[in-house]
Tab-separated table of C-alpha atoms in Angstrom:
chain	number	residue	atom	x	y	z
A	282	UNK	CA	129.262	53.412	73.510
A	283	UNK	CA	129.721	57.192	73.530
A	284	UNK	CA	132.197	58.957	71.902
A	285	UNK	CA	133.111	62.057	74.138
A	286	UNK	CA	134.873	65.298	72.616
A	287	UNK	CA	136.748	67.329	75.817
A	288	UNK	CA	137.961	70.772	74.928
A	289	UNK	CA	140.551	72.591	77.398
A	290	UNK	CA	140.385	76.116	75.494
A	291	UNK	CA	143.762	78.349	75.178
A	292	UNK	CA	144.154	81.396	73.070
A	293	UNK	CA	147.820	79.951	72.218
A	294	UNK	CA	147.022	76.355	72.279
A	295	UNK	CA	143.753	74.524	72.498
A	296	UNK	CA	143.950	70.714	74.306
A	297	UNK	CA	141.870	68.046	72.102
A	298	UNK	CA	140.725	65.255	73.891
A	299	UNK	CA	138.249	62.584	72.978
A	300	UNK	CA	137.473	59.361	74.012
A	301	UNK	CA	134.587	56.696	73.921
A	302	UNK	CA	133.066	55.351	77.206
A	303	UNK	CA	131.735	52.936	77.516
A	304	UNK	CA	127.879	51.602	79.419
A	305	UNK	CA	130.014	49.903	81.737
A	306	UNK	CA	132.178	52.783	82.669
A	307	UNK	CA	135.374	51.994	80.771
A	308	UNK	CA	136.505	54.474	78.497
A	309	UNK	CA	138.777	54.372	75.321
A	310	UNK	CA	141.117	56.761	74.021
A	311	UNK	CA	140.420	57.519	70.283
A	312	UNK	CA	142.612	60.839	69.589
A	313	UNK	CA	144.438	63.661	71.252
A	314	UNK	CA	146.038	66.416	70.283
A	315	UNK	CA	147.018	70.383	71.231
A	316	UNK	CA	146.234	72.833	68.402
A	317	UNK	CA	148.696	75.185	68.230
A	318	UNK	CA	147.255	78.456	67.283
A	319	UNK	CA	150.310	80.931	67.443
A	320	UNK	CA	150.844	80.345	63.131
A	321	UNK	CA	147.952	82.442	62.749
A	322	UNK	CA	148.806	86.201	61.672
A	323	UNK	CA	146.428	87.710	63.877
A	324	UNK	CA	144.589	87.463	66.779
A	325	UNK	CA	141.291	87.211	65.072
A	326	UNK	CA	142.923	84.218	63.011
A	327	UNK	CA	143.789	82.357	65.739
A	328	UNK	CA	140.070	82.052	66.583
A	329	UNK	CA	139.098	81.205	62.404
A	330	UNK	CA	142.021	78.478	62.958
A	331	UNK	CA	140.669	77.078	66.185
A	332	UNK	CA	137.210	77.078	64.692
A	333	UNK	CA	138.962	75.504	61.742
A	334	UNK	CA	140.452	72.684	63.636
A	335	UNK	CA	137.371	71.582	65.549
A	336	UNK	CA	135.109	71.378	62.665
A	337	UNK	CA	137.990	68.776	61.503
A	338	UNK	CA	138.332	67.104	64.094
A	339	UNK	CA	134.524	67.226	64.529
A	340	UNK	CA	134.171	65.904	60.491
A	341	UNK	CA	136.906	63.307	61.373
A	342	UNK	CA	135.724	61.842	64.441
A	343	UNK	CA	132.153	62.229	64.696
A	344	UNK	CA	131.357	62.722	68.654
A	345	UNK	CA	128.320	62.753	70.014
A	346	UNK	CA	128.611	64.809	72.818
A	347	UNK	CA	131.575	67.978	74.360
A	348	UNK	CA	132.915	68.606	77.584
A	349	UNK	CA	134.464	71.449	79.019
A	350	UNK	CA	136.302	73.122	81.942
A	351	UNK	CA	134.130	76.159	83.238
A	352	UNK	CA	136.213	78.901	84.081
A	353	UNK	CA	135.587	80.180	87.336
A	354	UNK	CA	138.482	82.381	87.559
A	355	UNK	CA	141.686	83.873	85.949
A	356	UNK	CA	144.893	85.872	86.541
A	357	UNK	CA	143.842	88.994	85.914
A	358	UNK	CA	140.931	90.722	83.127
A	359	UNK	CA	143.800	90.263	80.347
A	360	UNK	CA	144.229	86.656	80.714
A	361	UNK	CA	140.483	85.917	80.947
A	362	UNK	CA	139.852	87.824	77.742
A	363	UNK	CA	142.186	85.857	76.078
A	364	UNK	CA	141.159	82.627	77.445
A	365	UNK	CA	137.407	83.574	76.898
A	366	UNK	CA	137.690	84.290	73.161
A	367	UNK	CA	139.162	80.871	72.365
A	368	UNK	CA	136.593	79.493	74.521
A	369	UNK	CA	134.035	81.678	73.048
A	370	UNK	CA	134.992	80.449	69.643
A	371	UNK	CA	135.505	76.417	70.688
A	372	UNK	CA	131.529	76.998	71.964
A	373	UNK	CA	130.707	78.484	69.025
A	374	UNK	CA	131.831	75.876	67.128
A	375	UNK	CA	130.547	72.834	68.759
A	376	UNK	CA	127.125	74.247	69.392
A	377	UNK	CA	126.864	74.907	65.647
A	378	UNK	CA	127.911	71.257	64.725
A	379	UNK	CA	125.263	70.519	67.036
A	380	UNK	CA	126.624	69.025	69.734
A	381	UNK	CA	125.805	69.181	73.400
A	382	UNK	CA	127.915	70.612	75.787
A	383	UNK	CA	128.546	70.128	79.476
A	384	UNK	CA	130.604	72.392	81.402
A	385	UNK	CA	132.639	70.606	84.750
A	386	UNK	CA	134.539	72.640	87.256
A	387	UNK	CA	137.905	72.181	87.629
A	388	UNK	CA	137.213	70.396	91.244
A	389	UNK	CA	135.122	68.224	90.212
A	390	UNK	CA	137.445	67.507	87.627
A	391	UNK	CA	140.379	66.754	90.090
A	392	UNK	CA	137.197	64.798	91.997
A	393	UNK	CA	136.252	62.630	89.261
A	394	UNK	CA	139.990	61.224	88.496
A	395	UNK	CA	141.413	61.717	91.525
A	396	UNK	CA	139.113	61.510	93.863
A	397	UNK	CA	139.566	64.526	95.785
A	398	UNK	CA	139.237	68.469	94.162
A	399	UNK	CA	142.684	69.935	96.043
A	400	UNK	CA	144.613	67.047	93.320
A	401	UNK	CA	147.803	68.105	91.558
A	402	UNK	CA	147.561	68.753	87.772
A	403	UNK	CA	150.218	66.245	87.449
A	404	UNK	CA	148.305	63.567	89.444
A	405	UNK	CA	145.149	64.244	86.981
A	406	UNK	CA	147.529	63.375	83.982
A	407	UNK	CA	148.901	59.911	85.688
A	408	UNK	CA	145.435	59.136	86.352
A	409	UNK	CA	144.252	59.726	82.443
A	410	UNK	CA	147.061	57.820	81.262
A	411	UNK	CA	146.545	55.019	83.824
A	412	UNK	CA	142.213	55.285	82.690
A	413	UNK	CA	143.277	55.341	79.015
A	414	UNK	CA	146.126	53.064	78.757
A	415	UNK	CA	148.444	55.234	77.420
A	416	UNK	CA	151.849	55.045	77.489
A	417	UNK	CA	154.523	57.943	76.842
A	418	UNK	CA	154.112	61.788	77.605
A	419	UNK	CA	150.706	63.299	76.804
A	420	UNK	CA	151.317	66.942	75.669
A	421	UNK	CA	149.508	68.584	79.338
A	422	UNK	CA	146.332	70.856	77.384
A	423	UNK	CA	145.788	67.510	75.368
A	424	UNK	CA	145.683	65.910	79.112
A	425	UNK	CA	143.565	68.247	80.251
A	426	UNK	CA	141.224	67.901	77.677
A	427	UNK	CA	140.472	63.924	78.076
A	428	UNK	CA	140.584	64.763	81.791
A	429	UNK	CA	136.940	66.625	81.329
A	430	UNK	CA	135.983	64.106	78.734
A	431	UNK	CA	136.740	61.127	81.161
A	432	UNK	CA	134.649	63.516	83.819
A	433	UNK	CA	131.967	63.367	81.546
A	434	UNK	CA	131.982	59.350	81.253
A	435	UNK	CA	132.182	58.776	84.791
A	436	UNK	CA	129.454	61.099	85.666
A	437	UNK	CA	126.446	61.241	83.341
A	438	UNK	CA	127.321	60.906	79.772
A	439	UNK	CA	125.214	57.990	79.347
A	440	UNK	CA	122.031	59.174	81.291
A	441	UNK	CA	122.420	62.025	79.564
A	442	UNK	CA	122.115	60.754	76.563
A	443	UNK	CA	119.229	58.596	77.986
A	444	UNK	CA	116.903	61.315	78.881
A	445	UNK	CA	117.349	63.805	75.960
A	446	UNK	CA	114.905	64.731	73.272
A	447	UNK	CA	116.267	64.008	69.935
A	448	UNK	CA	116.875	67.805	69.283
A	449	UNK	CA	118.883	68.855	72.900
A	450	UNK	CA	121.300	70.880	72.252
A	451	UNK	CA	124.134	72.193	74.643
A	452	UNK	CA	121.692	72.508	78.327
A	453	UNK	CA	123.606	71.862	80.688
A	454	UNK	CA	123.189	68.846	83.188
A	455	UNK	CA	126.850	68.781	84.570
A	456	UNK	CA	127.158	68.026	87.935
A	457	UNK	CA	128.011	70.611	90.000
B	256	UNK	CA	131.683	101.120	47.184
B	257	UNK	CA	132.596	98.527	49.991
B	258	UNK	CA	129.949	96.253	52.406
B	259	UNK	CA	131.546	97.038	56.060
B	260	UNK	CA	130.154	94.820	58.786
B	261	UNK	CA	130.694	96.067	62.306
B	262	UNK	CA	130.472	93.863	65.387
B	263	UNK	CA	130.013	94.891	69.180
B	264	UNK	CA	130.304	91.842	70.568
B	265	UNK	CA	128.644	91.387	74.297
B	266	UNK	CA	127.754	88.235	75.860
B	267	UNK	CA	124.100	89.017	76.541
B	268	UNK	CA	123.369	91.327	73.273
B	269	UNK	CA	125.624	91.483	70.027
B	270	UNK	CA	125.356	94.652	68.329
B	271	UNK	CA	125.480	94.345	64.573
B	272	UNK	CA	126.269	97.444	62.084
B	273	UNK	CA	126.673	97.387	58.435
B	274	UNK	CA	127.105	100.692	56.096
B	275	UNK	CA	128.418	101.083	52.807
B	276	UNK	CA	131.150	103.458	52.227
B	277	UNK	CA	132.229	104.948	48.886
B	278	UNK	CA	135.289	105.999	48.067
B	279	UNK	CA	134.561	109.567	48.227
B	280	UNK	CA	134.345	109.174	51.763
B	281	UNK	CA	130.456	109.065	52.390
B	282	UNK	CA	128.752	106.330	54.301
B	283	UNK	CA	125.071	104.361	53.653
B	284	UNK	CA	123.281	102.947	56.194
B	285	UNK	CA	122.525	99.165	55.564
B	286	UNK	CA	121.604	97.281	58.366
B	287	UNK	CA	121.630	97.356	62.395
B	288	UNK	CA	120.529	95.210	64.730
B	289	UNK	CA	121.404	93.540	68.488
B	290	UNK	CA	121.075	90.464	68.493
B	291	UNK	CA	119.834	89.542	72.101
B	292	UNK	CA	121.687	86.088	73.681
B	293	UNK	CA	119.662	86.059	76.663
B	294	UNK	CA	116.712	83.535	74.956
B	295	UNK	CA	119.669	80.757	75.046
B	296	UNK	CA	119.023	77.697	77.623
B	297	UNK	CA	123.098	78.343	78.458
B	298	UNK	CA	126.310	79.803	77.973
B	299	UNK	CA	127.160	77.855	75.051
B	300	UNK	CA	124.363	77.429	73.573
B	301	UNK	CA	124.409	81.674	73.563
B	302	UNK	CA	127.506	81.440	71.573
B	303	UNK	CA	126.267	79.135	69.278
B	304	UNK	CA	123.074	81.728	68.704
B	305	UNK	CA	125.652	84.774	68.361
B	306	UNK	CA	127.577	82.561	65.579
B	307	UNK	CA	124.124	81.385	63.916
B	308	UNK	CA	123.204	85.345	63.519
B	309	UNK	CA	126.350	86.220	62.622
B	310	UNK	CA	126.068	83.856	59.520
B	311	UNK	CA	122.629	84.887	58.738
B	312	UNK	CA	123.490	88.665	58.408
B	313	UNK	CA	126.749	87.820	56.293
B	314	UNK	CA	124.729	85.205	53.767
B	315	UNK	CA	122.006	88.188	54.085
B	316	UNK	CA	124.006	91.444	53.570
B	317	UNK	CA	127.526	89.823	52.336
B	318	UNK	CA	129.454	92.243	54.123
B	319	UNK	CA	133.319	92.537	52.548
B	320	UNK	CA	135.268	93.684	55.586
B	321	UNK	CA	134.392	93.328	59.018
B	322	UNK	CA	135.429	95.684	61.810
B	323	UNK	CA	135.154	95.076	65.297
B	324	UNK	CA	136.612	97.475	68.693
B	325	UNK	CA	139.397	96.343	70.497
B	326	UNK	CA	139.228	95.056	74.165
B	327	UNK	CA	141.915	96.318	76.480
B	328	UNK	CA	140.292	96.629	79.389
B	329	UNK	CA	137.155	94.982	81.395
B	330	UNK	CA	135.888	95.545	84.480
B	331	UNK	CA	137.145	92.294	86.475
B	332	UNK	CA	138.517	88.864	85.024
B	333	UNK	CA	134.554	87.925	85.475
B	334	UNK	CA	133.722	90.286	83.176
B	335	UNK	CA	136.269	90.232	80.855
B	336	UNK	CA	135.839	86.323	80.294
B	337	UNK	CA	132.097	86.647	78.929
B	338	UNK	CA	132.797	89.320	76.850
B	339	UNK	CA	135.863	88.064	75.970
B	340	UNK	CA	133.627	84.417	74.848
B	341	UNK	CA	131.038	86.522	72.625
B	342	UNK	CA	133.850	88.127	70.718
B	343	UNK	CA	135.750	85.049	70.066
B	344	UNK	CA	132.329	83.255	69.005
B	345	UNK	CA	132.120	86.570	66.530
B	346	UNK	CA	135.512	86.646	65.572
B	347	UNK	CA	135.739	82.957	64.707
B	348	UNK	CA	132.437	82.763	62.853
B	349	UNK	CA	133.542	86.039	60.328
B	350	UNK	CA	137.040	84.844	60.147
B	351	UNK	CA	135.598	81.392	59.168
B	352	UNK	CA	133.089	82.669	56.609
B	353	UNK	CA	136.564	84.461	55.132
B	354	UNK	CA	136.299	87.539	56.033
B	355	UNK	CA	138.782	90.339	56.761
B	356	UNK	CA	138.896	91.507	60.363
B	357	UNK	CA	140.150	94.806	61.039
B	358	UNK	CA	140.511	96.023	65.222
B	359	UNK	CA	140.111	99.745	66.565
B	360	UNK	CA	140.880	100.823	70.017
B	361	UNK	CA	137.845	102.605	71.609
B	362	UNK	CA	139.865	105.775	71.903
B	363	UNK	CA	140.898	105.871	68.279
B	364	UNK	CA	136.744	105.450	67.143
B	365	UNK	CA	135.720	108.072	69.527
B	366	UNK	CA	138.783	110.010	68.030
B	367	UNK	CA	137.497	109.278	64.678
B	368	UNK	CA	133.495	110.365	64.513
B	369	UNK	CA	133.740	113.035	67.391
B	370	UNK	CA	137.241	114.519	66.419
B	371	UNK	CA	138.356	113.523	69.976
B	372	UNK	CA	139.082	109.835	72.147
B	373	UNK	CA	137.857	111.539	75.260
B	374	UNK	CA	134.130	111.629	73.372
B	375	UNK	CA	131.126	110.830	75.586
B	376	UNK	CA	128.787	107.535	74.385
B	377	UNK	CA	125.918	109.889	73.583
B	378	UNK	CA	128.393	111.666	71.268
B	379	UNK	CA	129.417	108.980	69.226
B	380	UNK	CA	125.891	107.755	69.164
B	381	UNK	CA	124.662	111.448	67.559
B	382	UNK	CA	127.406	111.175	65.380
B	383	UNK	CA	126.824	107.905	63.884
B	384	UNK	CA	122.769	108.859	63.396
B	385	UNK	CA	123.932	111.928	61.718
B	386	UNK	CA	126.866	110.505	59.164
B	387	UNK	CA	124.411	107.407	58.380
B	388	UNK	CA	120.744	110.473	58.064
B	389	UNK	CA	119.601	108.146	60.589
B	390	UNK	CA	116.519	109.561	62.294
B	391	UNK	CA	114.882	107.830	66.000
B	392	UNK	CA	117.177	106.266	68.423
B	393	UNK	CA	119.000	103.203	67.772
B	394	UNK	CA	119.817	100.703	69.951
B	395	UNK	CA	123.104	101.432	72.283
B	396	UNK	CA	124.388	98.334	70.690
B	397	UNK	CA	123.821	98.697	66.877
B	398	UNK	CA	124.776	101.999	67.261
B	399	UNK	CA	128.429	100.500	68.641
B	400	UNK	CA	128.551	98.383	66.054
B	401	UNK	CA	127.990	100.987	63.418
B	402	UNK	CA	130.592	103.347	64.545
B	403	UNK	CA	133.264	100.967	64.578
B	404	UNK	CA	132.006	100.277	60.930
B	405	UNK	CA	132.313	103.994	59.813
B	406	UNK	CA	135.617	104.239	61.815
B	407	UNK	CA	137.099	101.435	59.524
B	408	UNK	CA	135.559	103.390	56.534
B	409	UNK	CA	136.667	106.614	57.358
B	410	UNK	CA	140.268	104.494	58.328
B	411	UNK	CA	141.221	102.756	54.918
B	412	UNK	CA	138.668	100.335	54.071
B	413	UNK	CA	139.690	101.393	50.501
B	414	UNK	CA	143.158	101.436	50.604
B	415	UNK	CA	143.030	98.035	52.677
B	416	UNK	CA	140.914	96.312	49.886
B	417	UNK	CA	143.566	97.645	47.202
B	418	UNK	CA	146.577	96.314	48.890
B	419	UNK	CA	145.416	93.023	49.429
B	420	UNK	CA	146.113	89.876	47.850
B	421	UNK	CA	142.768	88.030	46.948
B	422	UNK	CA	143.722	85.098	49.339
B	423	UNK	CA	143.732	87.818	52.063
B	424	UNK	CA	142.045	86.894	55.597
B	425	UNK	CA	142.517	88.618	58.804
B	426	UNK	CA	145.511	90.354	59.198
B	427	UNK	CA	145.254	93.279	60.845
B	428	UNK	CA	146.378	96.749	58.953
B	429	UNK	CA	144.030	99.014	61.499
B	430	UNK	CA	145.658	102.386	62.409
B	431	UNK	CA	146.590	102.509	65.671
């Protein structure tokens, strides 16, 4: 059993996902949840609470191993700069609590759950609630973020985990 | 006197700055350095490097204030997301170790050491060797980092430190 941390990374709200999959492919959903970050006073706060909420979350939960969305492109330099200092400071964070991370495109994303990379966002989120049993609304960056954890089970968490020296930390081997 | 760390955050060098500046209005030169990114295995594990200096230098030098240049513009959403990743990493690694962040537009630090925001690079750069009696060339990127530093001192890193409350983190109170 590994316990999987996915991150989807938003300069307003950053998606929490993590889940624990197991040897035999099935995964289990342990805790979601979308950190708001707009109670912050400043833009630089929002990053300290971000930081703040994944060293909790981290403390709490104890994964072994993150996932994330690579960002290929965005709307525009002003969005991306947004978007890249929360992921900038989620990165941060995780690589200093140790943890390895893998980075999944968003198509292989829709791939992995869906089974084909042109999916609908809303088709990914049927398909994690179907995968994780759960029943209800997930708030969507909290789907998103056990949609790249579940990417990670399916594809290599376990070999991953497998092959590594004892101090790996954060090189990729994401499937791309 | 206060500590002033300044940051110039870049995704494949960090440039560092610190200076003390007394209330009389005169400047010391501390510290400089640029931190280089590019030994990382990946992305992440960059920002986890920029984070792990950034901590180093603050248990080192405990810096009071930290000052770093605003971003409004980058050259392309490409662009613009890694630089926008390093200065989150930054920002949530000072905010986190409690630290005041203050934000100055380029313009307004070109507008403070050279006496005008249309100020060529080189001009900045002879300006911040001769306020801090530095002699040799400094690195582009320390030397970033240190004028954003002496803006903020020049700015009101005394009148900022007066003001505040002692539970204080963050909020911004930079001229603009």
């Amino acid at each position: 059993m590994i316990r999987i941390l996915g991150i989807d990374p938003g300069s307003q709200r950053t998606g929490i996902g993590i889940i624990d999959a197991d040897s035999n492919g099935a995964s289990h959903f342990i805790h979601c949840e979308a950190v708001s970050l707009l109670k912050a006073e400043s833009f630089p706060e929002r990053m300290g609470l971000l930081a703040e909420a994944l060293d909790r979350i981290i403390a709490e939960h104890r994964p072994q191993q993150v996932a994330v969305e690579t960002v290929f492109m965005a709307r525009g330099a002003q969005s991306a700069l947004k978007l890249g200092q929360a992921r900038g400071a989620a990165l941060a964070t995780v690589v200093r609590a140790g943890l390895p991370v893998h980075e999944y495109a968003p198509r292989l994303i829709k791939q992995s759950l869906v089974g084909t990379g042109a999916a609908e966002k809303t088709q990914v989120q049927m398909m994690v609630a179907t995968l994780l049993k759960l029943e209800g609304r997930i708030q969507a960056d909290a789907a998103d973020a056990l949609a790249v954890a579940l990417t990670h089970a399916h594809g290599n968490a376990h070999a991953t985990t497998r092959q590594l020296p004892p101090d790996w930390r954060g090189r990729r081997r994401g499937r791309r």
